[in-house]
Each structure stands twice: as structure tokens, then as C-alpha cells.
PDB file of C-alpha atoms in Angstrom:
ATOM      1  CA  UNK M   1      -3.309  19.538 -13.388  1.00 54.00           C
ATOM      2  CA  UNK M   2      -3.192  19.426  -9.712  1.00 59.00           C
ATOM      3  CA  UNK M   3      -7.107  20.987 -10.019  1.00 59.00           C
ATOM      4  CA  UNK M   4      -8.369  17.770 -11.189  1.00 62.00           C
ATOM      5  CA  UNK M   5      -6.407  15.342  -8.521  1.00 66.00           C
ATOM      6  CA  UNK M   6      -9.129  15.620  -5.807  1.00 74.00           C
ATOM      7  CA  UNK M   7     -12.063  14.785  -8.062  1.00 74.00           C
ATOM      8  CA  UNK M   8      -9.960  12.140 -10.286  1.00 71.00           C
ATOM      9  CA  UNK M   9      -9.114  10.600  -7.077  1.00 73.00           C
ATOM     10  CA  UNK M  10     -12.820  10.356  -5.496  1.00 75.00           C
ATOM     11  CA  UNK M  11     -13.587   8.585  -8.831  1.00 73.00           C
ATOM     12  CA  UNK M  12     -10.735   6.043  -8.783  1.00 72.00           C
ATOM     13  CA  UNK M  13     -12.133   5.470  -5.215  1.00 70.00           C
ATOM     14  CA  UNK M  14     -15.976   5.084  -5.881  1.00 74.00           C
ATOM     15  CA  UNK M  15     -15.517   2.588  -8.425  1.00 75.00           C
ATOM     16  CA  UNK M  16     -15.696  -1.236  -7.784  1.00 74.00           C
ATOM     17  CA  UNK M  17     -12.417  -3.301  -9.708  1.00 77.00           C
ATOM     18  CA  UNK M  18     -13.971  -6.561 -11.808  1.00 77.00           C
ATOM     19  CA  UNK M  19     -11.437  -9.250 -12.199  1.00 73.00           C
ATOM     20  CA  UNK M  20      -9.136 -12.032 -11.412  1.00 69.00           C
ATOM     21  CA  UNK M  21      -7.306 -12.259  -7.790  1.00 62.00           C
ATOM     22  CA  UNK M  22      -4.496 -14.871  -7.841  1.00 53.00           C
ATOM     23  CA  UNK M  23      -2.136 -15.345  -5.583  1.00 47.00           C
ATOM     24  CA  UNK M  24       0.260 -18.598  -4.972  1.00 39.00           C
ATOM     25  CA  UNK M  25      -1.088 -19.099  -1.668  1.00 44.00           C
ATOM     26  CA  UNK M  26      -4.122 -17.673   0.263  1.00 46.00           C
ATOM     27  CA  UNK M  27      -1.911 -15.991   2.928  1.00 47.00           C
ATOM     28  CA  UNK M  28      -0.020 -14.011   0.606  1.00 53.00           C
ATOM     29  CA  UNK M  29      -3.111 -11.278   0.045  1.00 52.00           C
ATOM     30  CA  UNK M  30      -5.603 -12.170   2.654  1.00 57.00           C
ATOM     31  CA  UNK M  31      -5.069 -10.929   6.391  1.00 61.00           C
ATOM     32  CA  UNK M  32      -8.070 -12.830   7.402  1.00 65.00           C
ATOM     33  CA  UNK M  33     -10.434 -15.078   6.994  1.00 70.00           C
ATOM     34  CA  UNK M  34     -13.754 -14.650   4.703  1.00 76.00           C
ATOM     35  CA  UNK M  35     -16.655 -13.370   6.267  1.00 78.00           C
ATOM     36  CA  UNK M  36     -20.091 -14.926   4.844  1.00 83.00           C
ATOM     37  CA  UNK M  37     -23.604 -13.592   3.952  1.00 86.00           C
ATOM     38  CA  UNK M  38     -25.629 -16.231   3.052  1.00 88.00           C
ATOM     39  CA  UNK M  39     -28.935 -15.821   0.881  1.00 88.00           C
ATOM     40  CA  UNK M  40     -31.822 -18.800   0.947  1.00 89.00           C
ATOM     41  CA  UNK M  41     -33.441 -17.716  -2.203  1.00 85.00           C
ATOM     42  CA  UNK M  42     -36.526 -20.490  -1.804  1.00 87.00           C
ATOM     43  CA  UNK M  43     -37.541 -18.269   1.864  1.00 93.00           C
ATOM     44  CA  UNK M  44     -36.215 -14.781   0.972  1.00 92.00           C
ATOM     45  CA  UNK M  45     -38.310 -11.798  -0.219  1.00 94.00           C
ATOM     46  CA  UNK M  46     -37.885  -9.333  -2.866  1.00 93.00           C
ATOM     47  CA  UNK M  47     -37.499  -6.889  -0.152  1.00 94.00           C
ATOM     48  CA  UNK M  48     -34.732  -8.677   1.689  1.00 94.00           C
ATOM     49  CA  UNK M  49     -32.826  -8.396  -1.804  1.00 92.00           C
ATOM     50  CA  UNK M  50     -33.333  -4.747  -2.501  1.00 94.00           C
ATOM     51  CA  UNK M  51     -31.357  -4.164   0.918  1.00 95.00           C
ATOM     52  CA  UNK M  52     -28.490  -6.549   1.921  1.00 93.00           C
ATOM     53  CA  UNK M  53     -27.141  -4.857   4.863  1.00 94.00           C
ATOM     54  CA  UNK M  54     -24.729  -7.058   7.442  1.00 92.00           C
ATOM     55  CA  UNK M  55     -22.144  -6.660  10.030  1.00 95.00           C
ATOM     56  CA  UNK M  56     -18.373  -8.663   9.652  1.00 92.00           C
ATOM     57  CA  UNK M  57     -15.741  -8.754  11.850  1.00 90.00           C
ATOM     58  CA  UNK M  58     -12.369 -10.442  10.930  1.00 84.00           C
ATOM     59  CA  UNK M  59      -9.434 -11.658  13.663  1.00 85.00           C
ATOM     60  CA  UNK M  60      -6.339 -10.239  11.547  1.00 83.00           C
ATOM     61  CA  UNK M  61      -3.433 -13.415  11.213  1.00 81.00           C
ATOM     62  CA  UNK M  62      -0.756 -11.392  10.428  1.00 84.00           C
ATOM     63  CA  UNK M  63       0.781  -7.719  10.441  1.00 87.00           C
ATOM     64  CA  UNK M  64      -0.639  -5.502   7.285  1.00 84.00           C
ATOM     65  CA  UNK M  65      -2.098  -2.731   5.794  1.00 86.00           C
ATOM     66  CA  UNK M  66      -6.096  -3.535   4.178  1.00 86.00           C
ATOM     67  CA  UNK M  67      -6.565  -1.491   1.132  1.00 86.00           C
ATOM     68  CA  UNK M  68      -9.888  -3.002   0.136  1.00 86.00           C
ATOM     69  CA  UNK M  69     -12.448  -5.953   0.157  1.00 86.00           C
ATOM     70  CA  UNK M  70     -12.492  -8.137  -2.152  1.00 85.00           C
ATOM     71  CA  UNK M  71     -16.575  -9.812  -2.761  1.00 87.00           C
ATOM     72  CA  UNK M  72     -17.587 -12.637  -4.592  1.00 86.00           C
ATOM     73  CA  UNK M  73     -20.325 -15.490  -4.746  1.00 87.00           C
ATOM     74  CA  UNK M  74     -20.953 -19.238  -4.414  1.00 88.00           C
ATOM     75  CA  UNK M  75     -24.084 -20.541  -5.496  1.00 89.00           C
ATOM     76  CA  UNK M  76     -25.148 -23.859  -4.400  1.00 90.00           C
ATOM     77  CA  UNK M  77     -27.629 -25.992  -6.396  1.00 90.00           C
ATOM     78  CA  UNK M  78     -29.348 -28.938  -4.748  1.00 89.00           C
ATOM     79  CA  UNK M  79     -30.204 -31.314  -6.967  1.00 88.00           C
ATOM     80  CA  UNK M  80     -32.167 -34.694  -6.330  1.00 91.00           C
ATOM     81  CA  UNK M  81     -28.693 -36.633  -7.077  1.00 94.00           C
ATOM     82  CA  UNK M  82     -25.982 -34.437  -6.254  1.00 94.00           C
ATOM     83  CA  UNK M  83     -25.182 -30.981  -5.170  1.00 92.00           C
ATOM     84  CA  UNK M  84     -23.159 -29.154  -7.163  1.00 91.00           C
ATOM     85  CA  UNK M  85     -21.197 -25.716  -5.854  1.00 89.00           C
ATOM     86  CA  UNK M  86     -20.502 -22.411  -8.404  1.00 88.00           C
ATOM     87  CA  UNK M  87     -18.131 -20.986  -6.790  1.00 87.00           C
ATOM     88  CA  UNK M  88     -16.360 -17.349  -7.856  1.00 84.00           C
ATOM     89  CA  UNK M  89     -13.825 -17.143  -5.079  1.00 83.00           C
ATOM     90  CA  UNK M  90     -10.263 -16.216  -5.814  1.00 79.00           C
ATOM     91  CA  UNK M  91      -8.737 -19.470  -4.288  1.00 78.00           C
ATOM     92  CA  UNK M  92     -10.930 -21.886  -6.712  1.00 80.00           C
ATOM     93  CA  UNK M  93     -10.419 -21.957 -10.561  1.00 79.00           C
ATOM     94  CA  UNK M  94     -11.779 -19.033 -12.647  1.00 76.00           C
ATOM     95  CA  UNK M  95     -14.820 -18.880 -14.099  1.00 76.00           C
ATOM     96  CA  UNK M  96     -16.252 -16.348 -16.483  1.00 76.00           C
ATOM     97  CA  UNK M  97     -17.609 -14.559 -13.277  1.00 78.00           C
ATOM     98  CA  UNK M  98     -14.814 -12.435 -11.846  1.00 78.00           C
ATOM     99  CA  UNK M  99     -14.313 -11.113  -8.357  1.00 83.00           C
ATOM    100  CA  UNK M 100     -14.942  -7.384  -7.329  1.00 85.00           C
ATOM    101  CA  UNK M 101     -12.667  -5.725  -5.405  1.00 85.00           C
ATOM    102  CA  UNK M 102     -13.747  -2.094  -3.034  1.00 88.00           C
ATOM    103  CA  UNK M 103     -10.762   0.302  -2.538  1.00 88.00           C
ATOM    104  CA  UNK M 104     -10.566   2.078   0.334  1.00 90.00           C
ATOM    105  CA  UNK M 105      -9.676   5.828   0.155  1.00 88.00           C
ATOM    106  CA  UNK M 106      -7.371   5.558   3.279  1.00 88.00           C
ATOM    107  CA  UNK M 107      -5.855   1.749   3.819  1.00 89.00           C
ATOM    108  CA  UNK M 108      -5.724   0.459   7.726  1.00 91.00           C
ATOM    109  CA  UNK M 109      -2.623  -0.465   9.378  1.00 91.00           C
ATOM    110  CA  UNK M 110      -3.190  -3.981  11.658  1.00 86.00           C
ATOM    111  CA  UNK M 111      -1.284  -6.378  13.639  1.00 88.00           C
ATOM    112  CA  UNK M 112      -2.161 -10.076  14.150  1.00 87.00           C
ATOM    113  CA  UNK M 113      -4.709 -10.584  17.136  1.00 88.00           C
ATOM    114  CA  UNK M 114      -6.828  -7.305  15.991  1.00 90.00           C
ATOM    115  CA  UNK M 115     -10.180  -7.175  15.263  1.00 89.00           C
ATOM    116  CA  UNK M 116     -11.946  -5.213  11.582  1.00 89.00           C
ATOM    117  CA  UNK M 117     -15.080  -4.693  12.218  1.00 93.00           C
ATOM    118  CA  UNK M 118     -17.159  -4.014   9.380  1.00 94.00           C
ATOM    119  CA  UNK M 119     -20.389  -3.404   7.408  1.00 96.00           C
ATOM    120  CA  UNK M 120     -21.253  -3.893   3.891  1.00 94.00           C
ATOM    121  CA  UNK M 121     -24.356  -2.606   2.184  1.00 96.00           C
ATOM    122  CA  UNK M 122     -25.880  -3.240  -0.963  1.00 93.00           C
ATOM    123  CA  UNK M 123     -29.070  -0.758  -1.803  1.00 95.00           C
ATOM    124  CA  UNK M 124     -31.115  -1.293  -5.160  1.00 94.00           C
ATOM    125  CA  UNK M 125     -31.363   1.618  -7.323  1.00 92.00           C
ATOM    126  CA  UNK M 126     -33.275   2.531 -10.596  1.00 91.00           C
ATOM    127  CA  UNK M 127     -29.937   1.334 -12.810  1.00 88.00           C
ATOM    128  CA  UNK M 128     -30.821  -2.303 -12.090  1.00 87.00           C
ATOM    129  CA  UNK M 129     -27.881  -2.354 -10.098  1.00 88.00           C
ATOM    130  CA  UNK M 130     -26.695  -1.896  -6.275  1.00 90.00           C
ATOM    131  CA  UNK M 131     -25.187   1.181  -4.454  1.00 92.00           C
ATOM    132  CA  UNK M 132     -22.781  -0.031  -2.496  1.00 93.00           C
ATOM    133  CA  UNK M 133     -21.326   1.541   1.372  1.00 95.00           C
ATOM    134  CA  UNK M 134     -18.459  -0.382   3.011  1.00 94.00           C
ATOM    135  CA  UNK M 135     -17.071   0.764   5.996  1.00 95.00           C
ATOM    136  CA  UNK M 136     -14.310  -0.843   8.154  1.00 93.00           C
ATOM    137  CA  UNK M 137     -12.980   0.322  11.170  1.00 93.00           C
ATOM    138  CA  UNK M 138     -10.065  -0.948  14.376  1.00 91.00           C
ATOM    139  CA  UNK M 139     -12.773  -0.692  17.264  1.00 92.00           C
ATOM    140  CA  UNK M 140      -9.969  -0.554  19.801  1.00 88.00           C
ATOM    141  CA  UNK M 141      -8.004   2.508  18.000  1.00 88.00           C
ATOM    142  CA  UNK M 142     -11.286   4.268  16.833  1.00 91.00           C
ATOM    143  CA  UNK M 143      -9.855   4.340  13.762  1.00 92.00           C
ATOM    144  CA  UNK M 144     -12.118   3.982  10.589  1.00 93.00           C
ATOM    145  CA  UNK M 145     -12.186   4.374   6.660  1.00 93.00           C
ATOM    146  CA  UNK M 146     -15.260   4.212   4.589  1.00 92.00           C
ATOM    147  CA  UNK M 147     -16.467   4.724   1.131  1.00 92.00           C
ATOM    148  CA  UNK M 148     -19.644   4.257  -1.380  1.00 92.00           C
ATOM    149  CA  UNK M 149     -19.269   2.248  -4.516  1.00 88.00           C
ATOM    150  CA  UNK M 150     -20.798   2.285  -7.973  1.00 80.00           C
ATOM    151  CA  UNK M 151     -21.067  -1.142  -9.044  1.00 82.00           C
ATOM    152  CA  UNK M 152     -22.853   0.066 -12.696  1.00 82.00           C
ATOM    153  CA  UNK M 153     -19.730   1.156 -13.884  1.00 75.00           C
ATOM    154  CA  UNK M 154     -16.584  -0.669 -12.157  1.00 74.00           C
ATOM    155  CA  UNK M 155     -13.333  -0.920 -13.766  1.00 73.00           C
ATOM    156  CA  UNK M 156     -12.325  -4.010 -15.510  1.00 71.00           C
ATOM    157  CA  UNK M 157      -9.037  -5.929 -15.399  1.00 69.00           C
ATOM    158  CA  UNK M 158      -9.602  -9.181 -17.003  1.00 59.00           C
ATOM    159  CA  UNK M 159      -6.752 -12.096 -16.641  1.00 54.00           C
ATOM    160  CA  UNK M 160      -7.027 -14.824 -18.576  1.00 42.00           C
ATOM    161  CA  UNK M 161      -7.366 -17.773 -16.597  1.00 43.00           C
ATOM    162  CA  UNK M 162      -8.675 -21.265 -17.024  1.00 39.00           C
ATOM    163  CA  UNK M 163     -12.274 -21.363 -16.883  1.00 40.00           C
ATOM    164  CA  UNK M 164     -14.283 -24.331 -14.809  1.00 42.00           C
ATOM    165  CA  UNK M 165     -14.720 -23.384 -11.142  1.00 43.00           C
ATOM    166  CA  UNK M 166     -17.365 -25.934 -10.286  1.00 40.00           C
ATOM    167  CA  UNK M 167     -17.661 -28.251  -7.378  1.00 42.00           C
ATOM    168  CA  UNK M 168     -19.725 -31.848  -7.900  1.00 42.00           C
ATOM    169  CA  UNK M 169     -20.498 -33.025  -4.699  1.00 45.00           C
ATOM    170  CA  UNK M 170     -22.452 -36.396  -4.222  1.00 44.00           C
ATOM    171  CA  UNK M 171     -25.083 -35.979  -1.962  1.00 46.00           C
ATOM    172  CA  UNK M 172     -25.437 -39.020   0.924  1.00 46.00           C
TER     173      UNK M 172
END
């Protein structure tokens, strides 16, 4: 069967992981802090989200290897009495939306005080879903590992977890 390990492996690879990240505290999984792409969906176009395309760079906290990316969403409604805050993130309580997580096909080796810099790109395609291109790289080691994701057909590992991961805020 070694015939088949190349192309079994590039599929393992390509596809995004749906589900729960938990961890007892933040620090034990995250090198880093989160990076942020905010979208004002009141000003944007339909154009700006056929292409999400940005730049990240994380100061690594501690010694580690990266394997992957983990992605999720807030949303944030304003209401005329209170904001209220749907989060998805892995250190709030679960909701029914999961988190995604994009292996990388080589993991990077990083000591605290090092920079990732990154890019993530999300491209609309005719599957009414995204083709995804992550790429993260140690600028100062020229050192880099990349991949493309399909995010049509991800693999699922479901938890079950409490559901309710809502924020009310009262707006002043």
C-alpha cells in the first residue's frame, strides 16, 4: 500500500477539520495570540466577500511546533438596547457552530520572541463555498509551509459540548 501514501496524505492535508477545540487553559494549545479580520457587512461589497485575502503576523509566547490554524467567527449584532456578541471561538462555550482547523503538511518549529508571518485567503468558487490558501512562514529563517484547503468537504469531529456561546452586552 505504500502506492497510495503520497496521494492519501495530500488529501488528509487539503481538507479543513470541523469541530470542538478545548483545552483547560488557552496556553496549553495556542503559541500566540489571535490574529483578527474584521468584516463591516453594512459598508462591504459583494466583491470584497468573494476574495478575503489578509496578512497576520503572530509574536510566538512560548517554545513549539504549529501544526495548523485554527479559524472561527464572532458576529456582533447592534441592537437599539443592547449589543449582543455570537461568538464561535474555542475559549467561549460551544455553540452549534464549530471551529475549523487547517493542517499544515510540514509543522514549524518556534521559540518565544519569533515572529509567523502569515496569509490567509478565502476565494469563492462555483460550490457555494471558499477555496482556501494559508501559508505561514519564520521570516528570519526563510523557512515556510503552505497548503490549499477544501472547505466543501472538511472532516468532522464533533464533541459534545454545552451549547450557548452568547455574549449580552448592555450598550451605554
Amino acid at each position: 500500500l505504500f502506492f497510495v501514501n503520497d496521494p492519501a496524505t495530500t488529501e488528509i492535508y487539503t481538507r479543513s477539520i470541523v469541530g470542538s477545540v478545548r483545552c483547560v487553559q488557552e496556553t496549553d494549545t495556542h503559541l500566540a495570540q489571535e490574529a483578527r479580520y474584521r468584516v463591516d457587512f453594512t459598508t462591504c461589497t459583494i466583491a470584497q466577500l468573494q476574495n478575503i485575502n489578509f496578512d497576520f503576523s503572530f509574536k510566538i509566547m512560548k517554545v513549539g511546533l504549529v501544526h495548523g490554524v485554527g479559524a472561527w467567527f464572532d458576529a456582533t449584532f447592534l441592537g437599539s438596547q443592547q449589543v449582543v456578541v455570537l461568538t464561535t471561538s474555542p475559549s467561549s462555550p460551544a455553540t452549534h457552530w464549530y471551529q475549523m482547523r487547517f493542517l499544515l503538511p510540514t509543522p514549524l518549529a518556534f521559540n518565544p520572541g519569533q515572529t509567523i508571518v502569515g496569509n490567509f485567503s478565502l476565494v469563492a468558487n462555483k460550490e457555494q463555498s471558499f477555496d482556501v490558501k494559508i501559508k505561514l512562514c519564520i521570516p528570519e529563517l526563510k523557512i515556510e509551509s503552505s497548503n490549499d484547503y477544501d472547505i466543501k468537504d472538511p472532516e468532522y469531529r464533533w464533541g459534545s459540548y454545552n451549547y450557548g456561546g452568547y455574549q449580552q452586552q448592555t450598550q451605554n
